[in-house]
Short mmCIF file of N, CA, C and O and ligand atoms in Angstrom, two decimals:
data_model
loop_
_atom_site.label_atom_id
_atom_site.label_comp_id
_atom_site.label_asym_id
_atom_site.label_seq_id
_atom_site.Cartn_x
_atom_site.Cartn_y
_atom_site.Cartn_z
N MET A 1 15.18 50.25 -19.06
CA MET A 1 16.51 50.43 -18.49
C MET A 1 17.51 49.51 -19.20
O MET A 1 17.16 48.43 -19.64
N ASP A 2 18.76 49.94 -19.24
CA ASP A 2 19.81 49.11 -19.83
C ASP A 2 20.16 47.98 -18.88
O ASP A 2 20.08 48.13 -17.66
N LYS A 3 20.54 46.87 -19.48
CA LYS A 3 21.02 45.75 -18.68
C LYS A 3 22.42 46.12 -18.19
O LYS A 3 23.24 46.61 -18.95
N ILE A 4 22.68 45.90 -16.91
CA ILE A 4 24.00 46.27 -16.39
C ILE A 4 25.03 45.21 -16.77
O ILE A 4 24.69 44.06 -17.03
N LYS A 5 26.31 45.65 -16.83
CA LYS A 5 27.41 44.81 -17.33
C LYS A 5 27.47 43.43 -16.70
O LYS A 5 27.67 42.44 -17.38
N SER A 6 27.29 43.35 -15.37
CA SER A 6 27.50 42.06 -14.74
C SER A 6 26.40 41.05 -15.09
O SER A 6 26.58 39.85 -14.91
N PHE A 7 25.27 41.53 -15.65
CA PHE A 7 24.22 40.60 -16.08
C PHE A 7 24.45 40.12 -17.51
O PHE A 7 23.78 39.20 -17.97
N GLU A 8 25.38 40.78 -18.20
CA GLU A 8 25.66 40.37 -19.57
C GLU A 8 26.59 39.16 -19.63
O GLU A 8 26.71 38.52 -20.65
N ILE A 9 27.25 38.88 -18.52
CA ILE A 9 28.13 37.71 -18.47
C ILE A 9 27.27 36.45 -18.46
O ILE A 9 26.29 36.38 -17.75
N ASN A 10 27.65 35.51 -19.31
CA ASN A 10 26.92 34.25 -19.32
C ASN A 10 27.35 33.41 -18.11
O ASN A 10 28.43 32.80 -18.11
N HIS A 11 26.49 33.37 -17.11
CA HIS A 11 26.84 32.66 -15.88
C HIS A 11 26.88 31.14 -16.04
O HIS A 11 27.41 30.45 -15.20
N ASP A 12 26.33 30.66 -17.16
CA ASP A 12 26.41 29.21 -17.42
C ASP A 12 27.83 28.80 -17.80
O ASP A 12 28.19 27.63 -17.72
N GLU A 13 28.60 29.77 -18.27
CA GLU A 13 29.97 29.47 -18.71
C GLU A 13 31.00 29.97 -17.71
O GLU A 13 32.18 29.98 -17.99
N HIS A 14 30.51 30.41 -16.56
CA HIS A 14 31.40 31.00 -15.57
C HIS A 14 31.69 29.99 -14.47
O HIS A 14 30.79 29.38 -13.95
N HIS A 15 32.94 29.83 -14.15
CA HIS A 15 33.31 28.84 -13.15
C HIS A 15 34.16 29.48 -12.05
O HIS A 15 34.44 30.66 -12.10
N ILE A 16 34.56 28.64 -11.11
CA ILE A 16 35.38 29.12 -10.01
C ILE A 16 36.69 29.69 -10.57
O ILE A 16 37.30 29.09 -11.45
N GLY A 17 37.07 30.86 -10.10
CA GLY A 17 38.32 31.47 -10.59
C GLY A 17 38.32 32.96 -10.38
O GLY A 17 37.47 33.51 -9.69
N LEU A 18 39.29 33.60 -11.01
CA LEU A 18 39.41 35.06 -10.94
C LEU A 18 39.38 35.60 -12.36
O LEU A 18 40.20 35.22 -13.19
N TYR A 19 38.42 36.48 -12.65
CA TYR A 19 38.25 37.00 -14.00
C TYR A 19 38.07 38.50 -13.99
O TYR A 19 37.44 39.04 -13.09
N MET A 20 38.57 39.14 -15.05
CA MET A 20 38.20 40.54 -15.23
C MET A 20 36.86 40.52 -15.96
O MET A 20 36.75 39.97 -17.03
N SER A 21 35.83 41.07 -15.34
CA SER A 21 34.52 41.01 -15.99
C SER A 21 34.27 42.22 -16.88
O SER A 21 33.67 42.08 -17.92
N HIS A 22 34.72 43.39 -16.49
CA HIS A 22 34.67 44.51 -17.41
C HIS A 22 35.58 45.65 -16.98
O HIS A 22 36.07 45.68 -15.85
N GLN A 23 35.78 46.55 -17.92
CA GLN A 23 36.64 47.70 -17.68
C GLN A 23 35.88 48.94 -18.11
O GLN A 23 35.31 48.99 -19.20
N GLU A 24 35.81 49.91 -17.23
CA GLU A 24 35.18 51.19 -17.54
C GLU A 24 36.18 52.28 -17.22
O GLU A 24 36.58 52.45 -16.08
N TYR A 25 36.62 53.00 -18.25
CA TYR A 25 37.69 53.98 -18.11
C TYR A 25 38.90 53.29 -17.45
O TYR A 25 39.36 52.29 -17.95
N SER A 26 39.34 53.78 -16.31
CA SER A 26 40.52 53.15 -15.70
C SER A 26 40.15 52.15 -14.61
O SER A 26 41.01 51.64 -13.91
N ILE A 27 38.87 51.89 -14.47
CA ILE A 27 38.43 50.98 -13.40
C ILE A 27 38.19 49.57 -13.95
O ILE A 27 37.37 49.36 -14.84
N TYR A 28 38.93 48.62 -13.38
CA TYR A 28 38.82 47.22 -13.77
C TYR A 28 37.99 46.48 -12.71
O TYR A 28 38.31 46.54 -11.52
N THR A 29 36.95 45.80 -13.16
CA THR A 29 36.14 45.01 -12.23
C THR A 29 36.51 43.54 -12.36
O THR A 29 36.44 42.96 -13.44
N TYR A 30 36.92 42.95 -11.26
CA TYR A 30 37.27 41.53 -11.22
C TYR A 30 36.21 40.75 -10.45
O TYR A 30 35.72 41.20 -9.43
N ASP A 31 35.88 39.59 -10.99
CA ASP A 31 35.00 38.66 -10.30
C ASP A 31 35.88 37.63 -9.60
O ASP A 31 36.62 36.90 -10.27
N MET A 32 35.80 37.58 -8.29
CA MET A 32 36.47 36.51 -7.56
C MET A 32 35.40 35.47 -7.30
O MET A 32 34.65 35.57 -6.33
N ARG A 33 35.33 34.50 -8.19
CA ARG A 33 34.24 33.53 -8.13
C ARG A 33 34.67 32.34 -7.28
O ARG A 33 35.49 31.54 -7.67
N PHE A 34 34.11 32.27 -6.08
CA PHE A 34 34.43 31.19 -5.13
C PHE A 34 33.61 29.93 -5.43
O PHE A 34 34.03 28.83 -5.10
N LYS A 35 32.41 30.13 -5.97
CA LYS A 35 31.49 29.00 -6.18
C LYS A 35 30.98 29.02 -7.61
O LYS A 35 30.85 30.09 -8.21
N THR A 36 30.63 27.87 -8.13
CA THR A 36 30.06 27.77 -9.47
C THR A 36 28.67 28.41 -9.46
O THR A 36 27.85 28.06 -8.61
N PRO A 37 28.42 29.35 -10.39
CA PRO A 37 27.08 29.95 -10.44
C PRO A 37 25.97 28.89 -10.58
O PRO A 37 26.11 27.95 -11.37
N ASN A 38 24.94 29.05 -9.79
CA ASN A 38 23.80 28.14 -9.80
C ASN A 38 24.20 26.68 -9.54
O ASN A 38 23.52 25.76 -9.98
N GLY A 39 25.29 26.51 -8.80
CA GLY A 39 25.79 25.16 -8.53
C GLY A 39 25.17 24.51 -7.31
O GLY A 39 25.46 23.36 -6.99
N GLY A 40 24.32 25.24 -6.60
CA GLY A 40 23.66 24.67 -5.42
C GLY A 40 24.47 24.81 -4.15
O GLY A 40 23.98 24.54 -3.06
N ASP A 41 25.72 25.20 -4.28
CA ASP A 41 26.59 25.38 -3.12
C ASP A 41 27.00 26.85 -3.08
O ASP A 41 27.65 27.34 -4.00
N TYR A 42 26.57 27.56 -2.02
CA TYR A 42 26.82 29.00 -1.94
C TYR A 42 27.56 29.33 -0.65
O TYR A 42 27.54 28.53 0.29
N LEU A 43 28.17 30.49 -0.63
CA LEU A 43 28.85 30.91 0.58
C LEU A 43 27.82 31.31 1.62
O LEU A 43 26.83 31.97 1.32
N ASP A 44 28.07 30.91 2.83
CA ASP A 44 27.23 31.28 3.97
C ASP A 44 27.40 32.78 4.24
O ASP A 44 28.49 33.33 4.05
N SER A 45 26.34 33.45 4.66
CA SER A 45 26.40 34.90 4.89
C SER A 45 27.48 35.31 5.89
O SER A 45 28.20 36.28 5.67
N ALA A 46 27.57 34.57 6.99
CA ALA A 46 28.56 34.91 8.02
C ALA A 46 29.99 34.72 7.48
O ALA A 46 30.88 35.51 7.76
N VAL A 47 30.17 33.67 6.68
CA VAL A 47 31.47 33.40 6.06
C VAL A 47 31.86 34.55 5.12
O VAL A 47 32.97 35.08 5.16
N MET A 48 30.89 34.94 4.28
CA MET A 48 31.15 36.04 3.33
C MET A 48 31.51 37.32 4.05
O MET A 48 32.39 38.06 3.64
N HIS A 49 30.77 37.58 5.10
CA HIS A 49 30.97 38.80 5.87
C HIS A 49 32.40 38.86 6.43
O HIS A 49 33.10 39.86 6.31
N THR A 50 32.85 37.74 6.98
CA THR A 50 34.19 37.69 7.54
C THR A 50 35.26 37.79 6.45
O THR A 50 36.26 38.51 6.61
N ILE A 51 35.04 37.12 5.32
CA ILE A 51 35.99 37.22 4.20
C ILE A 51 36.08 38.68 3.74
O ILE A 51 37.15 39.19 3.47
N GLU A 52 34.94 39.35 3.68
CA GLU A 52 34.92 40.76 3.27
C GLU A 52 35.81 41.59 4.19
O GLU A 52 36.65 42.36 3.74
N HIS A 53 35.62 41.41 5.50
CA HIS A 53 36.43 42.18 6.45
C HIS A 53 37.92 41.90 6.29
O HIS A 53 38.74 42.82 6.28
N ILE A 54 38.27 40.63 6.17
CA ILE A 54 39.69 40.26 6.13
C ILE A 54 40.33 40.66 4.79
O ILE A 54 41.38 41.30 4.77
N LEU A 55 39.71 40.28 3.68
CA LEU A 55 40.34 40.58 2.38
C LEU A 55 40.36 42.08 2.07
O LEU A 55 41.31 42.58 1.49
N ALA A 56 39.32 42.79 2.47
CA ALA A 56 39.33 44.25 2.27
C ALA A 56 40.51 44.86 3.02
O ALA A 56 41.21 45.72 2.50
N THR A 57 40.74 44.37 4.23
CA THR A 57 41.87 44.84 5.03
C THR A 57 43.20 44.53 4.33
O THR A 57 44.09 45.39 4.25
N CYS A 58 43.31 43.30 3.81
CA CYS A 58 44.56 42.90 3.14
C CYS A 58 44.81 43.75 1.89
O CYS A 58 45.89 44.32 1.74
N TYR A 59 43.82 43.83 1.00
CA TYR A 59 44.01 44.61 -0.24
C TYR A 59 44.32 46.07 0.06
O TYR A 59 45.16 46.69 -0.58
N ARG A 60 43.63 46.62 1.05
CA ARG A 60 43.81 48.05 1.35
C ARG A 60 45.09 48.34 2.13
O ARG A 60 45.40 49.49 2.42
N ASN A 61 45.82 47.27 2.48
CA ASN A 61 47.14 47.45 3.07
C ASN A 61 48.25 46.95 2.14
O ASN A 61 49.41 46.90 2.53
N SER A 62 47.88 46.56 0.95
CA SER A 62 48.86 45.98 0.01
C SER A 62 49.65 47.06 -0.70
O SER A 62 49.38 48.25 -0.57
N LYS A 63 50.61 46.63 -1.52
CA LYS A 63 51.42 47.59 -2.29
C LYS A 63 50.58 48.34 -3.32
O LYS A 63 51.00 49.38 -3.81
N TYR A 64 49.40 47.80 -3.65
CA TYR A 64 48.51 48.48 -4.60
C TYR A 64 47.36 49.18 -3.90
O TYR A 64 46.33 49.46 -4.50
N ARG A 65 47.53 49.47 -2.62
CA ARG A 65 46.45 50.06 -1.81
C ARG A 65 45.83 51.31 -2.45
O ARG A 65 44.64 51.54 -2.32
N GLU A 66 46.68 52.11 -3.12
CA GLU A 66 46.18 53.35 -3.72
C GLU A 66 45.25 53.07 -4.91
O GLU A 66 44.52 53.94 -5.35
N GLN A 67 45.32 51.83 -5.45
CA GLN A 67 44.52 51.50 -6.63
C GLN A 67 43.26 50.71 -6.30
O GLN A 67 42.47 50.39 -7.17
N VAL A 68 43.09 50.37 -5.01
CA VAL A 68 41.89 49.64 -4.62
C VAL A 68 40.70 50.60 -4.59
O VAL A 68 40.72 51.60 -3.87
N VAL A 69 39.68 50.28 -5.37
CA VAL A 69 38.48 51.10 -5.40
C VAL A 69 37.42 50.50 -4.48
O VAL A 69 36.77 51.19 -3.71
N TYR A 70 37.28 49.17 -4.57
CA TYR A 70 36.22 48.52 -3.80
C TYR A 70 36.48 47.01 -3.72
O TYR A 70 36.97 46.41 -4.66
N PHE A 71 36.12 46.42 -2.59
CA PHE A 71 36.07 44.97 -2.47
C PHE A 71 34.80 44.63 -1.69
O PHE A 71 34.57 45.18 -0.62
N GLY A 72 33.97 43.76 -2.23
CA GLY A 72 32.74 43.43 -1.51
C GLY A 72 32.05 42.22 -2.10
O GLY A 72 32.40 41.73 -3.18
N PRO A 73 31.06 41.70 -1.36
CA PRO A 73 30.40 40.44 -1.73
C PRO A 73 29.40 40.58 -2.87
O PRO A 73 28.77 41.61 -3.05
N MET A 74 29.26 39.50 -3.62
CA MET A 74 28.21 39.40 -4.64
C MET A 74 26.92 38.98 -3.92
O MET A 74 26.95 38.08 -3.07
N GLY A 75 25.84 39.60 -4.28
CA GLY A 75 24.56 39.25 -3.66
C GLY A 75 24.14 37.81 -3.88
O GLY A 75 23.38 37.24 -3.09
N CYS A 76 24.63 37.18 -4.94
CA CYS A 76 24.27 35.78 -5.23
C CYS A 76 25.06 34.80 -4.36
O CYS A 76 24.85 33.60 -4.44
N ARG A 77 25.98 35.33 -3.55
CA ARG A 77 26.79 34.54 -2.62
C ARG A 77 27.69 33.51 -3.30
O ARG A 77 28.00 32.47 -2.73
N THR A 78 28.13 33.81 -4.54
CA THR A 78 29.09 32.91 -5.19
C THR A 78 30.50 33.51 -5.19
O THR A 78 31.43 32.86 -5.66
N GLY A 79 30.63 34.74 -4.72
CA GLY A 79 31.97 35.32 -4.69
C GLY A 79 31.97 36.79 -4.36
O GLY A 79 31.03 37.29 -3.73
N PHE A 80 33.01 37.48 -4.83
CA PHE A 80 33.24 38.88 -4.46
C PHE A 80 33.64 39.70 -5.69
O PHE A 80 34.16 39.16 -6.65
N TYR A 81 33.42 41.00 -5.59
CA TYR A 81 33.90 41.92 -6.60
C TYR A 81 35.12 42.64 -6.07
O TYR A 81 35.14 43.08 -4.92
N LEU A 82 36.11 42.75 -6.93
CA LEU A 82 37.28 43.55 -6.61
C LEU A 82 37.43 44.59 -7.72
O LEU A 82 37.54 44.23 -8.89
N LEU A 83 37.36 45.85 -7.35
CA LEU A 83 37.53 46.93 -8.33
C LEU A 83 38.87 47.60 -8.10
O LEU A 83 39.15 48.04 -6.97
N MET A 84 39.66 47.63 -9.17
CA MET A 84 40.99 48.22 -9.08
C MET A 84 41.16 49.29 -10.15
O MET A 84 40.64 49.15 -11.25
N ARG A 85 41.89 50.32 -9.82
CA ARG A 85 42.18 51.36 -10.81
C ARG A 85 43.47 51.01 -11.53
O ARG A 85 44.51 50.79 -10.89
N ASP A 86 43.39 50.93 -12.85
CA ASP A 86 44.58 50.72 -13.70
C ASP A 86 45.43 49.52 -13.27
O ASP A 86 46.66 49.65 -13.17
N LEU A 87 44.81 48.40 -13.01
CA LEU A 87 45.61 47.22 -12.65
C LEU A 87 45.05 46.01 -13.39
O LEU A 87 43.90 45.62 -13.17
N ASP A 88 45.88 45.44 -14.28
CA ASP A 88 45.38 44.33 -15.09
C ASP A 88 45.58 42.98 -14.41
O ASP A 88 46.24 42.88 -13.38
N ILE A 89 45.02 41.98 -15.03
CA ILE A 89 44.98 40.64 -14.43
C ILE A 89 46.37 40.08 -14.15
O ILE A 89 46.54 39.33 -13.18
N ASP A 90 47.36 40.46 -14.96
CA ASP A 90 48.73 39.98 -14.73
C ASP A 90 49.27 40.39 -13.36
O ASP A 90 50.13 39.72 -12.80
N LYS A 91 48.75 41.50 -12.86
CA LYS A 91 49.16 41.94 -11.51
C LYS A 91 48.14 41.51 -10.46
O LYS A 91 48.51 41.21 -9.33
N VAL A 92 46.86 41.48 -10.84
CA VAL A 92 45.81 41.18 -9.86
C VAL A 92 45.83 39.71 -9.43
O VAL A 92 45.60 39.42 -8.25
N LEU A 93 46.15 38.81 -10.35
CA LEU A 93 46.19 37.40 -9.96
C LEU A 93 47.28 37.12 -8.91
O LEU A 93 46.96 36.59 -7.84
N PRO A 94 48.55 37.49 -9.18
CA PRO A 94 49.56 37.27 -8.11
C PRO A 94 49.26 38.04 -6.82
O PRO A 94 49.52 37.53 -5.73
N LEU A 95 48.69 39.22 -6.96
CA LEU A 95 48.32 40.00 -5.77
C LEU A 95 47.27 39.23 -4.96
O LEU A 95 47.37 39.13 -3.74
N THR A 96 46.28 38.69 -5.64
CA THR A 96 45.20 37.97 -4.96
C THR A 96 45.73 36.71 -4.27
O THR A 96 45.34 36.41 -3.14
N VAL A 97 46.65 36.01 -4.92
CA VAL A 97 47.26 34.83 -4.30
C VAL A 97 48.00 35.26 -3.02
O VAL A 97 47.83 34.65 -1.95
N GLU A 98 48.75 36.34 -3.12
CA GLU A 98 49.48 36.88 -1.97
C GLU A 98 48.51 37.29 -0.85
O GLU A 98 48.74 36.99 0.32
N MET A 99 47.42 37.94 -1.21
CA MET A 99 46.43 38.41 -0.23
C MET A 99 45.76 37.22 0.48
O MET A 99 45.54 37.25 1.68
N LEU A 100 45.44 36.18 -0.29
CA LEU A 100 44.79 35.00 0.30
C LEU A 100 45.75 34.27 1.24
O LEU A 100 45.33 33.81 2.30
N ARG A 101 47.02 34.18 0.85
CA ARG A 101 48.02 33.52 1.72
C ARG A 101 48.16 34.26 3.05
O ARG A 101 48.37 33.64 4.09
N LEU A 102 48.02 35.55 2.97
CA LEU A 102 48.07 36.38 4.18
C LEU A 102 46.76 36.22 4.98
O LEU A 102 46.76 36.03 6.19
N ALA A 103 45.66 36.28 4.26
CA ALA A 103 44.33 36.25 4.88
C ALA A 103 44.07 34.97 5.68
O ALA A 103 43.44 35.02 6.74
N ILE A 104 44.57 33.83 5.18
CA ILE A 104 44.29 32.56 5.86
C ILE A 104 45.07 32.41 7.17
O ILE A 104 44.85 31.46 7.91
N GLN A 105 45.94 33.37 7.44
CA GLN A 105 46.68 33.34 8.71
C GLN A 105 46.03 34.19 9.79
O GLN A 105 46.49 34.20 10.93
N PHE A 106 44.96 34.90 9.44
CA PHE A 106 44.30 35.76 10.43
C PHE A 106 43.69 34.91 11.55
O PHE A 106 43.06 33.88 11.29
N ASP A 107 43.89 35.35 12.79
CA ASP A 107 43.22 34.65 13.90
C ASP A 107 42.22 35.56 14.61
O ASP A 107 41.60 35.17 15.59
N THR A 108 42.10 36.78 14.10
CA THR A 108 41.06 37.68 14.58
C THR A 108 40.44 38.36 13.36
O THR A 108 41.05 38.39 12.29
N ILE A 109 39.24 38.90 13.52
CA ILE A 109 38.53 39.55 12.43
C ILE A 109 38.66 41.05 12.58
O ILE A 109 38.19 41.62 13.58
N PRO A 110 39.31 41.71 11.60
CA PRO A 110 39.44 43.17 11.73
C PRO A 110 38.09 43.87 11.65
O PRO A 110 37.21 43.45 10.89
N GLY A 111 37.92 44.90 12.44
CA GLY A 111 36.70 45.72 12.39
C GLY A 111 35.45 45.00 12.81
O GLY A 111 34.37 45.26 12.27
N SER A 112 35.57 44.10 13.76
CA SER A 112 34.39 43.31 14.11
C SER A 112 33.80 43.62 15.49
O SER A 112 33.11 42.79 16.08
N THR A 113 34.07 44.82 15.98
CA THR A 113 33.39 45.22 17.21
C THR A 113 32.07 45.91 16.85
O THR A 113 31.86 46.29 15.71
N LYS A 114 31.23 46.06 17.83
CA LYS A 114 29.90 46.64 17.61
C LYS A 114 29.96 48.03 16.98
O LYS A 114 29.16 48.37 16.12
N SER A 115 30.94 48.82 17.39
CA SER A 115 31.03 50.19 16.85
C SER A 115 31.64 50.23 15.45
O SER A 115 31.50 51.22 14.74
N GLU A 116 32.29 49.13 15.02
CA GLU A 116 32.97 49.13 13.72
C GLU A 116 32.18 48.44 12.60
O GLU A 116 32.51 48.58 11.43
N CYS A 117 31.17 47.67 12.95
CA CYS A 117 30.51 46.80 11.98
C CYS A 117 28.99 46.82 12.18
O CYS A 117 28.50 46.93 13.29
N GLY A 118 28.26 46.72 11.07
CA GLY A 118 26.80 46.81 11.13
C GLY A 118 26.09 45.54 11.56
O GLY A 118 24.87 45.55 11.77
N ASN A 119 26.83 44.43 11.65
CA ASN A 119 26.25 43.16 12.08
C ASN A 119 27.37 42.33 12.71
O ASN A 119 27.74 41.28 12.21
N TYR A 120 27.90 42.88 13.80
CA TYR A 120 29.15 42.35 14.34
C TYR A 120 29.06 40.92 14.89
O TYR A 120 30.08 40.27 15.06
N LEU A 121 27.86 40.45 15.16
CA LEU A 121 27.72 39.08 15.69
C LEU A 121 27.69 38.04 14.57
O LEU A 121 27.90 36.85 14.82
N GLU A 122 27.44 38.51 13.34
CA GLU A 122 27.37 37.55 12.23
C GLU A 122 28.72 37.43 11.53
O GLU A 122 28.97 38.04 10.48
N HIS A 123 29.59 36.64 12.13
CA HIS A 123 30.90 36.37 11.56
C HIS A 123 31.23 34.89 11.75
O HIS A 123 30.70 34.24 12.66
N ASP A 124 32.10 34.37 10.89
CA ASP A 124 32.54 32.98 11.01
C ASP A 124 33.99 32.90 10.50
O ASP A 124 34.23 32.72 9.30
N LEU A 125 34.92 33.07 11.42
CA LEU A 125 36.34 33.08 11.04
C LEU A 125 36.80 31.72 10.52
O LEU A 125 37.46 31.63 9.49
N GLU A 126 36.40 30.67 11.21
CA GLU A 126 36.81 29.32 10.82
C GLU A 126 36.31 28.99 9.40
O GLU A 126 37.05 28.48 8.56
N GLY A 127 35.04 29.32 9.16
CA GLY A 127 34.45 29.07 7.84
C GLY A 127 35.10 29.92 6.77
O GLY A 127 35.33 29.46 5.64
N ALA A 128 35.44 31.16 7.11
CA ALA A 128 36.09 32.07 6.16
C ALA A 128 37.46 31.52 5.75
O ALA A 128 37.79 31.50 4.56
N ILE A 129 38.22 31.08 6.72
CA ILE A 129 39.56 30.53 6.43
C ILE A 129 39.42 29.29 5.54
O ILE A 129 40.14 29.13 4.56
N ARG A 130 38.46 28.44 5.86
CA ARG A 130 38.24 27.22 5.08
C ARG A 130 37.91 27.55 3.62
O ARG A 130 38.50 26.99 2.70
N GLU A 131 37.00 28.50 3.40
CA GLU A 131 36.61 28.86 2.03
C GLU A 131 37.75 29.56 1.28
O GLU A 131 37.92 29.36 0.08
N MET A 132 38.51 30.39 1.98
CA MET A 132 39.63 31.07 1.32
C MET A 132 40.73 30.08 0.95
O MET A 132 41.34 30.21 -0.11
N LYS A 133 40.96 29.07 1.77
CA LYS A 133 41.96 28.03 1.45
C LYS A 133 41.53 27.26 0.21
O LYS A 133 42.33 26.98 -0.67
N LYS A 134 40.24 26.94 0.15
CA LYS A 134 39.69 26.21 -0.99
C LYS A 134 39.87 27.03 -2.27
O LYS A 134 40.29 26.53 -3.31
N TYR A 135 39.52 28.29 -2.19
CA TYR A 135 39.61 29.19 -3.34
C TYR A 135 41.07 29.37 -3.77
O TYR A 135 41.39 29.33 -4.95
N LEU A 136 41.94 29.53 -2.78
CA LEU A 136 43.36 29.69 -3.08
C LEU A 136 43.89 28.47 -3.84
O LEU A 136 44.60 28.62 -4.84
N SER A 137 43.51 27.29 -3.41
CA SER A 137 43.99 26.10 -4.12
C SER A 137 43.38 26.01 -5.52
O SER A 137 44.02 25.54 -6.45
N ASN A 138 42.18 26.53 -5.68
CA ASN A 138 41.57 26.56 -7.02
C ASN A 138 42.29 27.49 -7.98
O ASN A 138 42.42 27.17 -9.16
N ILE A 139 42.70 28.65 -7.52
CA ILE A 139 43.32 29.61 -8.44
C ILE A 139 44.83 29.41 -8.60
O ILE A 139 45.44 30.06 -9.42
N THR A 140 45.41 28.52 -7.80
CA THR A 140 46.85 28.29 -7.94
C THR A 140 47.17 26.96 -8.60
O THR A 140 48.33 26.68 -8.87
N GLN A 141 46.18 26.15 -8.88
CA GLN A 141 46.49 24.85 -9.51
C GLN A 141 46.71 24.97 -11.01
O GLN A 141 46.28 25.89 -11.64
ZN1 ZN B 1 30.86 44.05 9.01
#
């Protein structure tokens, strides 16, 4: 089998930040790296789950909502994937800053009732806000 694109990235040289990892046709894949790969510090599952709910809601309500293909967690728990149609980093970075500024003001978790979510008890709003604030300060410095 072919090695998939995201395994071709040298994770030893990858740090906290926002990067376009690859482009296929009009779909741009961005790595929102919250944690240093193999750094020993990973996002907690409940925290990731809550960030997924909040940021997916923000992006899908943004001015680029029609171009959002996917937002979801990385299995290695160091960050998230954001897939956008025809949107380059010059637009995605300010958009992401705007989305995070909005996201850290949430006081409830969208879609977190039993009928809306597959693991509705596993959420951590406080932890999600803390990690998003940390990430926001990392990408804006
Ligand atoms: Zn859920």
